[in-house]
CSV table of C-alpha atoms and ligand atoms in Angstrom, one decimal:
chain,number,residue,atom,x,y,z
A,16,MET,CA,-5.9,3.2,22.2
A,17,ARG,CA,-2.3,2.2,22.3
A,18,ILE,CA,-1.0,-0.7,20.2
A,19,ASP,CA,2.4,-2.3,20.3
A,20,ILE,CA,3.6,-4.9,17.8
A,21,LEU,CA,6.5,-7.3,18.5
A,22,THR,CA,7.9,-8.9,15.3
A,23,ILE,CA,11.0,-9.9,13.5
A,24,PHE,CA,9.5,-8.2,10.3
A,25,PRO,CA,8.8,-4.6,11.4
A,26,GLU,CA,8.8,-3.4,7.8
A,27,PHE,CA,5.7,-5.5,7.2
A,28,PHE,CA,3.6,-3.0,9.1
A,29,SER,CA,4.5,0.1,7.0
A,30,VAL,CA,1.1,-0.4,5.2
A,31,LEU,CA,-0.6,0.7,8.4
A,32,ASP,CA,0.6,4.2,7.5
A,33,ILE,CA,-2.0,4.3,4.8
A,34,SER,CA,-5.6,3.1,5.2
A,35,LEU,CA,-8.1,4.0,7.8
A,36,VAL,CA,-5.7,3.0,10.6
A,37,GLY,CA,-3.2,5.5,9.2
A,38,LYS,CA,-5.8,8.3,9.6
A,39,ALA,CA,-6.6,7.1,13.1
A,40,ARG,CA,-2.9,7.4,13.9
A,41,GLN,CA,-2.6,10.9,12.5
A,42,SER,CA,-5.6,12.0,14.5
A,43,GLY,CA,-4.1,10.5,17.7
A,44,LEU,CA,-7.0,8.1,18.2
A,45,ILE,CA,-4.6,5.1,17.8
A,46,GLU,CA,-1.0,5.3,19.0
A,47,LEU,CA,0.9,2.5,17.3
A,48,SER,CA,4.5,1.4,17.7
A,49,VAL,CA,6.3,-1.5,16.0
A,50,HIS,CA,9.2,-3.2,17.8
A,51,ASP,CA,11.9,-5.4,16.3
A,52,LEU,CA,12.2,-8.6,18.4
A,53,ARG,CA,15.9,-8.8,17.4
A,54,ASP,CA,16.6,-5.6,19.4
A,55,PHE,CA,16.0,-7.7,22.5
A,56,THR,CA,18.7,-10.3,21.7
A,57,HIS,CA,22.3,-10.0,22.9
A,58,ASP,CA,24.3,-12.3,20.6
A,59,ARG,CA,26.2,-11.3,17.5
A,60,HIS,CA,23.7,-13.0,15.2
A,61,ARG,CA,20.6,-11.6,17.0
A,62,THR,CA,19.2,-15.2,17.3
A,63,VAL,CA,15.5,-15.5,17.9
A,64,ASP,CA,14.9,-19.2,17.2
A,65,ASP,CA,16.3,-22.7,18.1
A,66,THR,CA,15.5,-26.4,17.6
A,67,PRO,CA,12.5,-27.9,19.3
A,68,TYR,CA,12.9,-30.0,22.5
A,69,GLY,CA,11.5,-33.5,21.6
A,70,GLY,CA,12.6,-33.2,18.0
A,71,GLY,CA,10.4,-32.5,14.9
A,72,ALA,CA,10.4,-30.2,12.0
A,73,GLY,CA,11.1,-26.4,12.0
A,74,MET,CA,12.3,-24.0,14.6
A,75,VAL,CA,10.8,-22.6,17.8
A,76,MET,CA,11.2,-19.0,18.9
A,77,LYS,CA,13.4,-18.7,22.0
A,78,PRO,CA,11.8,-17.4,25.2
A,79,GLU,CA,14.5,-14.9,26.3
A,80,PRO,CA,14.0,-12.2,23.6
A,81,TRP,CA,10.2,-12.5,24.0
A,82,GLY,CA,10.5,-12.1,27.7
A,83,GLU,CA,12.6,-8.9,27.5
A,84,ALA,CA,10.4,-7.5,24.7
A,85,LEU,CA,7.2,-8.1,26.6
A,86,ASP,CA,8.7,-6.7,29.8
A,87,ALA,CA,9.4,-3.5,27.9
A,88,VAL,CA,5.9,-2.9,26.6
A,89,VAL,CA,3.4,-4.7,28.9
A,90,ASP,CA,1.8,-3.0,31.9
A,91,VAL,CA,-1.2,-3.9,34.2
A,92,GLU,CA,-3.9,-2.8,31.7
A,93,THR,CA,-2.4,-4.6,28.7
A,94,THR,CA,-4.2,-7.3,26.7
A,95,VAL,CA,-1.6,-9.4,24.9
A,96,ILE,CA,-2.7,-11.1,21.7
A,97,PHE,CA,-0.6,-14.0,20.2
A,98,PRO,CA,-1.8,-14.7,16.6
A,99,SER,CA,-1.7,-18.4,16.2
A,100,PRO,CA,-3.5,-21.0,14.0
A,101,ALA,CA,-4.0,-22.9,17.4
A,102,GLY,CA,-5.9,-20.0,19.0
A,103,GLU,CA,-9.6,-19.3,19.5
A,104,ARG,CA,-11.4,-18.0,16.4
A,105,PHE,CA,-11.3,-14.2,15.8
A,106,THR,CA,-14.8,-12.8,15.3
A,107,GLN,CA,-16.6,-9.5,15.0
A,108,ALA,CA,-17.7,-9.8,18.6
A,109,MET,CA,-14.1,-10.2,19.7
A,110,ALA,CA,-13.1,-7.2,17.5
A,111,ARG,CA,-15.8,-5.1,19.2
A,112,GLU,CA,-14.6,-6.2,22.7
A,113,LEU,CA,-10.9,-5.5,21.9
A,114,ALA,CA,-11.8,-2.1,20.4
A,115,LEU,CA,-12.6,-1.0,24.0
A,116,ALA,CA,-9.2,-2.1,25.4
A,117,PRO,CA,-6.8,0.7,26.4
A,118,HIS,CA,-3.7,-1.1,25.3
A,119,LEU,CA,-3.1,-4.1,22.9
A,120,VAL,CA,0.2,-5.9,22.3
A,121,PHE,CA,0.5,-8.2,19.3
A,122,GLY,CA,3.2,-10.8,19.7
A,123,CYS,CA,3.8,-12.0,16.1
A,124,GLY,CA,5.5,-15.5,16.1
A,125,ARG,CA,7.2,-17.1,13.1
A,126,TYR,CA,8.4,-20.6,12.3
A,127,GLU,CA,6.6,-23.3,14.3
A,128,GLY,CA,5.6,-20.9,17.1
A,129,ILE,CA,6.9,-19.4,20.3
A,130,ASP,CA,8.2,-21.4,23.3
A,131,GLN,CA,4.9,-22.1,25.2
A,132,ARG,CA,6.4,-20.8,28.5
A,133,VAL,CA,6.3,-17.2,27.1
A,134,ILE,CA,2.5,-17.4,26.7
A,135,ASP,CA,2.0,-19.2,30.1
A,136,HIS,CA,4.3,-16.7,31.9
A,137,THR,CA,2.5,-13.7,30.3
A,138,ARG,CA,-0.9,-15.2,31.2
A,139,GLY,CA,0.2,-15.2,34.8
A,140,ARG,CA,0.6,-11.4,34.7
A,141,VAL,CA,-2.0,-9.9,32.3
A,142,THR,CA,-4.9,-10.9,30.0
A,143,VAL,CA,-3.6,-13.1,27.1
A,144,ARG,CA,-5.4,-14.4,24.1
A,145,GLU,CA,-4.2,-16.8,21.5
A,146,VAL,CA,-6.2,-15.9,18.4
A,147,SER,CA,-6.6,-17.5,15.0
A,148,LEU,CA,-8.1,-15.9,11.8
A,149,GLY,CA,-9.5,-19.2,10.6
A,150,ASP,CA,-8.8,-22.7,9.6
A,151,TYR,CA,-5.7,-22.3,7.4
A,152,VAL,CA,-2.0,-21.7,8.0
A,153,LEU,CA,0.0,-18.6,7.5
A,154,ASN,CA,3.8,-18.4,7.8
A,155,GLY,CA,3.6,-16.1,10.8
A,156,GLY,CA,1.4,-13.8,12.9
A,157,GLU,CA,2.2,-10.6,11.0
A,158,VAL,CA,-0.6,-10.8,8.3
A,159,ALA,CA,-3.0,-12.0,10.9
A,160,ALA,CA,-2.2,-9.2,13.3
A,161,MET,CA,-2.6,-6.7,10.5
A,162,ALA,CA,-6.1,-8.1,9.7
A,163,MET,CA,-7.1,-7.9,13.4
A,164,ILE,CA,-5.7,-4.4,13.8
A,165,GLU,CA,-7.8,-3.2,10.8
A,166,ALA,CA,-11.0,-5.0,12.1
A,167,ILE,CA,-10.4,-3.6,15.7
A,168,GLY,CA,-9.2,-0.1,14.7
A,169,ARG,CA,-12.3,0.8,12.7
A,170,LEU,CA,-14.4,0.0,15.7
A,171,VAL,CA,-12.5,2.3,18.1
A,172,PRO,CA,-15.0,4.9,19.3
A,173,GLY,CA,-14.7,8.0,17.1
A,174,MET,CA,-13.3,6.2,14.0
A,175,VAL,CA,-15.8,5.9,11.2
A,176,GLY,CA,-17.6,8.9,9.7
A,177,ASN,CA,-21.0,7.3,9.7
A,178,PRO,CA,-21.6,4.9,12.6
A,179,GLU,CA,-24.7,3.5,10.8
A,180,SER,CA,-22.4,1.9,8.2
A,181,LEU,CA,-20.9,-0.1,11.1
A,182,THR,CA,-24.2,-1.6,12.4
A,183,GLU,CA,-25.5,-2.5,8.9
A,184,GLU,CA,-22.6,-4.5,7.7
A,185,SER,CA,-21.9,-8.3,7.5
A,186,HIS,CA,-21.6,-10.1,10.8
A,187,GLU,CA,-22.8,-7.2,13.0
A,188,ASP,CA,-26.3,-8.9,13.3
A,189,GLY,CA,-25.0,-12.4,12.7
A,190,LEU,CA,-26.1,-12.3,9.0
A,191,LEU,CA,-24.2,-11.5,5.9
A,192,GLU,CA,-24.7,-8.1,4.3
A,193,TYR,CA,-27.4,-7.5,1.6
A,194,PRO,CA,-26.3,-6.8,-2.0
A,195,SER,CA,-25.8,-3.1,-2.9
A,196,TYR,CA,-26.4,-1.2,-6.1
A,197,THR,CA,-25.8,2.3,-7.5
A,198,LYS,CA,-26.4,4.2,-10.8
A,199,PRO,CA,-27.0,3.5,-13.6
A,200,SER,CA,-30.3,1.5,-13.0
A,201,VAL,CA,-29.5,-0.7,-16.1
A,202,TRP,CA,-25.9,-1.8,-16.7
A,203,ARG,CA,-25.0,-4.3,-19.5
A,204,ASP,CA,-28.7,-5.5,-19.5
A,205,HIS,CA,-28.6,-6.1,-15.7
A,206,GLU,CA,-31.3,-4.2,-13.9
A,207,VAL,CA,-31.2,-3.0,-10.3
A,208,PRO,CA,-33.9,-4.9,-8.3
A,209,PRO,CA,-37.1,-2.7,-8.9
A,210,VAL,CA,-38.0,-2.6,-5.1
A,211,LEU,CA,-34.9,-0.4,-4.5
A,212,LEU,CA,-36.3,2.2,-7.0
A,213,SER,CA,-39.8,2.1,-5.4
A,214,GLY,CA,-39.2,4.7,-2.7
A,215,ASN,CA,-41.1,2.4,-0.2
A,216,HIS,CA,-38.7,2.2,2.7
A,217,GLY,CA,-40.7,-0.5,4.5
A,218,LYS,CA,-40.6,-2.8,1.5
A,219,ILE,CA,-36.9,-2.0,0.9
A,220,ALA,CA,-36.0,-2.9,4.5
A,221,ALA,CA,-38.0,-6.2,4.3
A,222,TRP,CA,-36.3,-7.1,0.9
A,223,ARG,CA,-32.9,-6.4,2.3
A,224,HIS,CA,-33.5,-8.6,5.3
A,225,ASP,CA,-34.8,-11.4,3.1
A,226,GLN,CA,-31.6,-11.1,1.0
A,227,GLN,CA,-29.4,-11.3,4.1
A,228,VAL,CA,-31.2,-14.4,5.3
A,229,GLU,CA,-31.1,-16.1,1.8
A,230,ARG,CA,-27.4,-15.2,1.2
A,231,THR,CA,-26.5,-16.5,4.7
A,232,ARG,CA,-28.5,-19.7,4.2
A,233,ARG,CA,-26.8,-20.3,0.9
A,234,VAL,CA,-23.1,-19.6,1.7
A,235,ARG,CA,-22.8,-19.6,5.5
A,236,PRO,CA,-25.6,-21.9,7.0
A,237,ASP,CA,-23.4,-22.3,10.1
A,238,LEU,CA,-24.1,-18.7,11.1
A,239,LEU,CA,-27.9,-19.5,11.2
A,240,GLU,CA,-27.5,-22.6,13.4
A,241,SER,CA,-25.8,-20.5,16.1
A,242,LYS,CA,-28.7,-18.0,16.3
B,325,6GU,CL1,-3.4,-15.9,13.7
B,325,6GU,N1,-1.4,-17.3,12.5
B,325,6GU,C1,-1.0,-18.1,11.6
B,325,6GU,N2,0.3,-18.4,11.6
B,325,6GU,N3,-1.7,-18.8,10.8
B,325,6GU,C2,-3.1,-18.5,10.8
B,325,6GU,C3,-3.6,-17.6,11.7
B,325,6GU,C4,-2.8,-17.0,12.6
B,325,6GU,N4,-4.9,-17.6,11.6
B,325,6GU,C5,-5.2,-18.4,10.6
B,325,6GU,N5,-4.1,-19.0,10.1
Protein backbone atom coordinates (compact mmCIF):
# COMPACT_ATOMS: atom_id res chain seq x y z
CA MET A 1 0.00 0.00 0.00
CA ARG A 2 1.14 3.51 -0.80
CA ILE A 3 0.24 6.39 1.58
CA ASP A 4 0.83 10.10 0.90
CA ILE A 5 0.20 12.72 3.59
CA LEU A 6 -0.32 16.40 2.78
CA THR A 7 0.19 18.71 5.77
CA ILE A 8 1.70 22.00 6.94
CA PHE A 9 3.24 20.04 9.86
CA PRO A 10 5.30 17.27 8.22
CA GLU A 11 7.44 16.84 11.35
CA PHE A 12 4.31 15.63 13.18
CA PHE A 13 4.56 12.33 11.33
CA SER A 14 8.09 11.38 12.46
CA VAL A 15 6.49 9.13 15.11
CA LEU A 16 5.42 6.83 12.25
CA ASP A 17 9.08 5.78 11.97
CA ILE A 18 8.65 3.86 15.22
CA SER A 19 5.67 1.57 16.00
CA LEU A 20 4.13 -1.16 13.91
CA VAL A 21 3.73 1.17 10.95
CA GLY A 22 7.49 1.82 11.06
CA LYS A 23 8.13 -1.92 10.74
CA ALA A 24 5.70 -2.15 7.83
CA ARG A 25 7.57 0.65 6.10
CA GLN A 26 10.93 -1.09 6.64
CA SER A 27 9.58 -4.34 5.19
CA GLY A 28 8.17 -2.47 2.17
CA LEU A 29 4.55 -3.42 2.95
CA ILE A 30 3.67 0.26 3.37
CA GLU A 31 5.34 3.00 1.35
CA LEU A 32 4.67 6.29 3.13
CA SER A 33 5.58 9.82 2.05
CA VAL A 34 4.89 13.11 3.85
CA HIS A 35 4.58 16.31 1.80
CA ASP A 36 4.73 19.90 3.07
CA LEU A 37 1.73 21.79 1.67
CA ARG A 38 3.79 25.00 1.75
CA ASP A 39 6.05 23.54 -0.96
CA PHE A 40 3.07 24.07 -3.29
CA THR A 41 2.79 27.83 -2.64
CA HIS A 42 4.50 30.50 -4.77
CA ASP A 43 4.53 33.62 -2.58
CA ARG A 44 7.35 34.75 -0.33
CA HIS A 45 5.42 33.97 2.84
CA ARG A 46 4.29 30.52 1.64
CA THR A 47 0.69 31.44 2.49
CA VAL A 48 -1.79 28.58 2.89
CA ASP A 49 -4.77 30.33 4.50
CA ASP A 50 -7.02 33.36 4.07
CA THR A 51 -10.13 34.94 5.62
CA PRO A 52 -13.50 33.24 5.03
CA TYR A 53 -15.99 34.58 2.47
CA GLY A 54 -19.15 35.58 4.35
CA GLY A 55 -17.16 36.48 7.45
CA GLY A 56 -16.74 34.59 10.70
CA ALA A 57 -13.97 33.47 12.99
CA GLY A 58 -10.72 31.85 11.96
CA MET A 59 -9.01 31.22 8.66
CA VAL A 60 -9.74 28.90 5.73
CA MET A 61 -7.10 26.99 3.79
CA LYS A 62 -6.69 28.42 0.26
CA PRO A 63 -7.57 26.16 -2.68
CA GLU A 64 -4.51 26.76 -4.92
CA PRO A 65 -1.79 25.00 -2.83
CA TRP A 66 -4.17 22.09 -2.19
CA GLY A 67 -4.97 21.81 -5.91
CA GLU A 68 -1.29 21.63 -6.87
CA ALA A 69 -0.40 19.23 -4.05
CA LEU A 70 -3.25 16.87 -4.92
CA ASP A 71 -2.36 17.04 -8.64
CA ALA A 72 1.15 15.88 -7.68
CA VAL A 73 0.09 12.77 -5.72
CA VAL A 74 -3.36 11.64 -6.91
CA ASP A 75 -3.89 9.13 -9.71
CA VAL A 76 -6.88 7.07 -10.88
CA GLU A 77 -6.68 4.39 -8.16
CA THR A 78 -6.28 6.85 -5.26
CA THR A 79 -8.68 7.21 -2.33
CA VAL A 80 -8.36 10.69 -0.80
CA ILE A 81 -9.26 11.04 2.89
CA PHE A 82 -9.90 14.46 4.38
CA PRO A 83 -9.93 14.15 8.20
CA SER A 84 -12.69 16.46 9.44
CA PRO A 85 -14.96 16.68 12.48
CA ALA A 86 -17.75 17.18 9.89
CA GLY A 87 -17.02 13.84 8.18
CA GLU A 88 -18.57 10.37 8.45
CA ARG A 89 -17.51 8.39 11.50
CA PHE A 90 -14.30 6.30 11.27
CA THR A 91 -14.98 2.67 12.26
CA GLN A 92 -13.20 -0.69 12.30
CA ALA A 93 -15.26 -1.64 9.23
CA MET A 94 -13.95 1.42 7.38
CA ALA A 95 -10.37 0.60 8.48
CA ARG A 96 -10.79 -2.93 7.09
CA GLU A 97 -12.08 -1.57 3.78
CA LEU A 98 -9.33 1.06 3.45
CA ALA A 99 -6.64 -1.54 4.29
CA LEU A 100 -7.37 -3.10 0.88
CA ALA A 101 -6.89 0.16 -1.06
CA PRO A 102 -3.74 0.42 -3.18
CA HIS A 103 -3.18 4.12 -2.52
CA LEU A 104 -4.41 6.47 0.22
CA VAL A 105 -3.85 10.23 0.36
CA PHE A 106 -4.52 12.05 3.65
CA GLY A 107 -5.26 15.76 3.22
CA CYS A 108 -4.71 17.25 6.67
CA GLY A 109 -6.50 20.56 7.08
CA ARG A 110 -5.86 23.11 9.82
CA TYR A 111 -7.69 26.20 11.02
CA GLU A 112 -11.41 26.21 10.22
CA GLY A 113 -11.02 23.81 7.31
CA ILE A 114 -10.16 23.67 3.62
CA ASP A 115 -12.02 25.64 0.91
CA GLN A 116 -14.91 23.27 0.09
CA ARG A 117 -14.19 23.49 -3.65
CA VAL A 118 -11.00 21.46 -3.11
CA ILE A 119 -13.04 18.54 -1.75
CA ASP A 120 -15.76 18.90 -4.42
CA HIS A 121 -13.22 19.14 -7.26
CA THR A 122 -11.29 16.09 -6.01
CA ARG A 123 -14.54 14.12 -5.63
CA GLY A 124 -15.16 14.70 -9.34
CA ARG A 125 -11.95 12.82 -10.16
CA VAL A 126 -11.37 10.06 -7.56
CA THR A 127 -12.92 8.46 -4.44
CA VAL A 128 -13.04 11.02 -1.63
CA ARG A 129 -14.04 10.49 2.00
CA GLU A 130 -14.38 13.12 4.70
CA VAL A 131 -13.80 11.16 7.90
CA SER A 132 -14.15 12.03 11.61
CA LEU A 133 -12.69 10.12 14.56
CA GLY A 134 -15.58 11.03 16.85
CA ASP A 135 -17.66 13.78 18.35
CA TYR A 136 -14.99 16.15 19.60
CA VAL A 137 -12.78 18.78 17.93
CA LEU A 138 -9.05 18.58 17.26
CA ASN A 139 -6.98 21.52 15.99
CA GLY A 140 -6.29 19.81 12.69
CA GLY A 141 -6.32 16.58 10.75
CA GLU A 142 -2.78 15.45 11.65
CA VAL A 143 -3.51 13.54 14.86
CA ALA A 144 -6.65 12.06 13.30
CA ALA A 145 -4.72 10.94 10.20
CA MET A 146 -2.11 9.31 12.43
CA ALA A 147 -4.80 7.36 14.32
CA MET A 148 -6.41 6.23 11.06
CA ILE A 149 -3.05 5.21 9.56
CA GLU A 150 -2.30 3.07 12.61
CA ALA A 151 -5.77 1.45 12.54
CA ILE A 152 -5.58 0.82 8.77
CA GLY A 153 -1.87 -0.10 8.66
CA ARG A 154 -2.16 -2.99 11.11
CA LEU A 155 -4.92 -4.53 8.93
CA VAL A 156 -2.89 -4.46 5.71
CA PRO A 157 -2.54 -8.11 4.64
CA GLY A 158 0.78 -9.48 5.94
CA MET A 159 1.09 -7.04 8.84
CA VAL A 160 0.45 -8.77 12.18
CA GLY A 161 2.34 -11.84 13.37
CA ASN A 162 -0.75 -13.63 14.67
CA PRO A 163 -3.90 -12.99 12.54
CA GLU A 164 -6.07 -14.47 15.35
CA SER A 165 -5.21 -11.49 17.56
CA LEU A 166 -6.93 -9.31 14.93
CA THR A 167 -10.24 -11.21 14.87
CA GLU A 168 -10.52 -11.50 18.68
CA GLU A 169 -10.15 -7.85 19.54
CA SER A 170 -12.65 -5.10 20.40
CA HIS A 171 -15.03 -4.06 17.59
CA GLU A 172 -14.14 -6.87 15.16
CA ASP A 173 -17.34 -8.73 16.11
CA GLY A 174 -19.29 -5.63 17.17
CA LEU A 175 -18.55 -6.26 20.86
CA LEU A 176 -15.88 -4.92 23.21
CA GLU A 177 -13.01 -7.23 24.09
CA TYR A 178 -13.15 -9.56 27.13
CA PRO A 179 -10.75 -8.81 30.05
CA SER A 180 -7.31 -10.46 29.97
CA TYR A 181 -5.11 -11.85 32.78
CA THR A 182 -1.62 -13.29 33.14
CA LYS A 183 0.56 -14.64 35.96
CA PRO A 184 0.64 -14.48 38.95
CA SER A 185 -2.79 -16.06 39.63
CA VAL A 186 -3.13 -13.90 42.79
CA TRP A 187 -1.85 -10.31 42.79
CA ARG A 188 -2.45 -7.91 45.73
CA ASP A 189 -5.34 -10.13 46.90
CA HIS A 190 -6.99 -10.03 43.45
CA GLU A 191 -7.58 -13.48 41.97
CA VAL A 192 -7.75 -14.38 38.30
CA PRO A 193 -11.32 -15.63 37.51
CA PRO A 194 -11.12 -19.38 38.34
CA VAL A 195 -12.71 -20.48 35.03
CA LEU A 196 -9.55 -19.32 33.22
CA LEU A 197 -7.48 -21.81 35.28
CA SER A 198 -9.95 -24.69 34.68
CA GLY A 199 -8.51 -25.92 31.39
CA ASN A 200 -12.10 -26.27 30.08
CA HIS A 201 -11.89 -24.48 26.74
CA GLY A 202 -15.65 -24.59 26.10
CA LYS A 203 -16.40 -22.97 29.45
CA ILE A 204 -13.64 -20.40 28.91
CA ALA A 205 -15.02 -19.40 25.49
CA ALA A 206 -18.55 -19.07 26.94
CA TRP A 207 -17.28 -16.99 29.90
CA ARG A 208 -15.33 -14.69 27.59
CA HIS A 209 -18.37 -14.14 25.39
CA ASP A 210 -20.52 -13.36 28.45
CA GLN A 211 -17.89 -10.84 29.57
CA GLN A 212 -17.93 -9.20 26.14
CA VAL A 213 -21.73 -8.85 26.16
CA GLU A 214 -21.81 -7.58 29.77
CA ARG A 215 -19.01 -5.05 29.22
CA THR A 216 -20.62 -3.81 25.98
CA ARG A 217 -24.06 -3.49 27.64
CA ARG A 218 -22.51 -1.53 30.51
CA VAL A 219 -20.27 0.96 28.66
CA ARG A 220 -21.41 0.91 25.00
CA PRO A 221 -25.11 -0.09 24.80
CA ASP A 222 -25.27 1.73 21.44
CA LEU A 223 -23.19 -1.08 19.91
CA LEU A 224 -25.83 -3.69 20.88
CA GLU A 225 -28.72 -1.71 19.37
CA SER A 226 -27.11 -1.77 15.93
CA LYS A 227 -26.79 -5.60 15.96
CL1 LIG B 1 -10.81 13.85 11.61
N1 LIG B 1 -10.43 16.29 12.54
C1 LIG B 1 -10.56 17.24 13.48
N2 LIG B 1 -10.04 18.44 13.25
N3 LIG B 1 -11.18 17.05 14.61
C2 LIG B 1 -11.69 15.84 14.82
C3 LIG B 1 -11.59 14.81 13.91
C4 LIG B 1 -10.95 15.07 12.75
N4 LIG B 1 -12.19 13.72 14.40
C5 LIG B 1 -12.65 14.08 15.59
N5 LIG B 1 -12.36 15.36 15.85
